[in-house]
């Protein structure tokens, strides 16, 4: 766009230059026309001065021969007219130094000649008809008239020379103007062509950009739609997965409660111990049958609850259980004695099942079955 | 017009999860907490399929199934329970009462497949 603006500025500058040149030429033409008219008027006035001088001189000479008063009147009239033309010539050339000087000189000569001719005629009125030839021969008017003619010729030639120069100058000026205008028109046409070319390129570029933008928008819109669809699908899948996870958790919790209920319903004593044989969990039967509450027994050593019998001491049984857990073995139907909350030892049979977490033994479950009813707590325990 | 499924379970969490899942699958779900509510919903909604729990707080699931059959004969019924029963035993003992027996430990997708199977069978 900047280049187009630049070209338009250049076109405007060329048009302005051509217009200024044309206006200047018109002004100069008007001035020249005035000057030409003025010059022709000067030439005309000079010619009229010469004509009047010649005609007046002829009339004065005729009067010398004929003494006809009409000749004298004509001579006076011609010389008066000559004076008028001289005044006109002086007025026309007053601002032109050299020509004006020539006109003044012509004026002087013409006035002298007129005065001389009138004087010759006046003298003829009082001198009779015997000596007109002698008087005419003695009159210096012929020489003055030649000088007037010669000077008028010079003035006329100078003026025509000026007119000639003026014509040449006007021709050159017109030619220059033609060249300026012609060149300006050609230059403007070239500039307009270049502007049109640039606009065409600019339009093509804009069309290309618009097409690219449209394609990009379509691509973007397609991608947005695809992405939105993907997100919606992903969202639906995640929602389904989340619901499945909640469902599985709910199911596990339900199964856990269910299993817990089953365990709690068992009448055998269940004790969960760690690998170092610390009691960490019991079932309700421990409380109901031997009186230990969770707060009493949890965290205590197994040896506080389980003792040896007559066949083997407590250390041996505890050691056997510890070794079984270390090696991941089960023990079944082992005889032992259970200590109730009151400190009474009761005969029992136990089973040990290792408790595994990812194939690693982390503790054990001890199932105790009392073999005698003596020493049992009748209704609940301390818990 | 989406098909209507009546779900009877006394656990709110189970009802919520199943309603959200089946709604996402395009069904309209009517949930009931008690057998009484379920029977009222049958009269009002005429469900295309019924899912019911076996163990209910204030009633027995199988007895409720009989009442549902009476209220809307021919409607497919799925027994959905968390009580672990040997599937072979369940099929033998429940075959004449319900159209399908499913455990709650199964993924929801399995339940959805079974629903689709029963509804398409009907249509």
Coordinates of N, CA, C and O in Angstrom, one line a residue, chain B residues 84-91 101 103:
Chain B
X84 N -22.6 -64.1 48.0 CA -21.9 -65.0 47.2 C -22.6 -66.3 47.1 O -22.7 -67.0 48.1
X85 N -23.1 -66.6 46.0 CA -23.8 -67.9 45.8 C -23.1 -68.6 44.6 O -22.7 -67.9 43.6
X86 N -22.9 -69.9 44.7 CA -22.4 -70.6 43.6 C -23.2 -70.4 42.3 O -24.4 -70.7 42.4
X87 N -22.7 -69.9 41.2 CA -23.5 -69.6 40.0 C -24.3 -70.8 39.6 O -25.4 -70.7 39.1
X88 N -23.8 -72.0 39.7 CA -24.5 -73.2 39.2 C -25.7 -73.4 40.1 O -26.8 -73.7 39.6
X89 N -25.5 -73.2 41.4 CA -26.7 -73.3 42.3 C -27.7 -72.3 42.0 O -28.9 -72.5 42.0
X90 N -27.2 -71.0 41.8 CA -28.1 -69.9 41.5 C -28.9 -70.2 40.3 O -30.1 -69.9 40.3
X91 N -28.3 -70.6 39.2 CA -29.0 -70.9 38.0 C -30.1 -71.9 38.1 O -31.2 -71.8 37.6
X101 N -29.0 -63.8 36.8 CA -28.5 -63.7 38.1 C -27.0 -63.1 38.0 O -26.2 -63.7 37.3
X103 N -23.7 -61.1 40.1 CA -23.1 -60.7 41.3 C -22.6 -59.2 41.2 O -22.2 -58.8 40.1

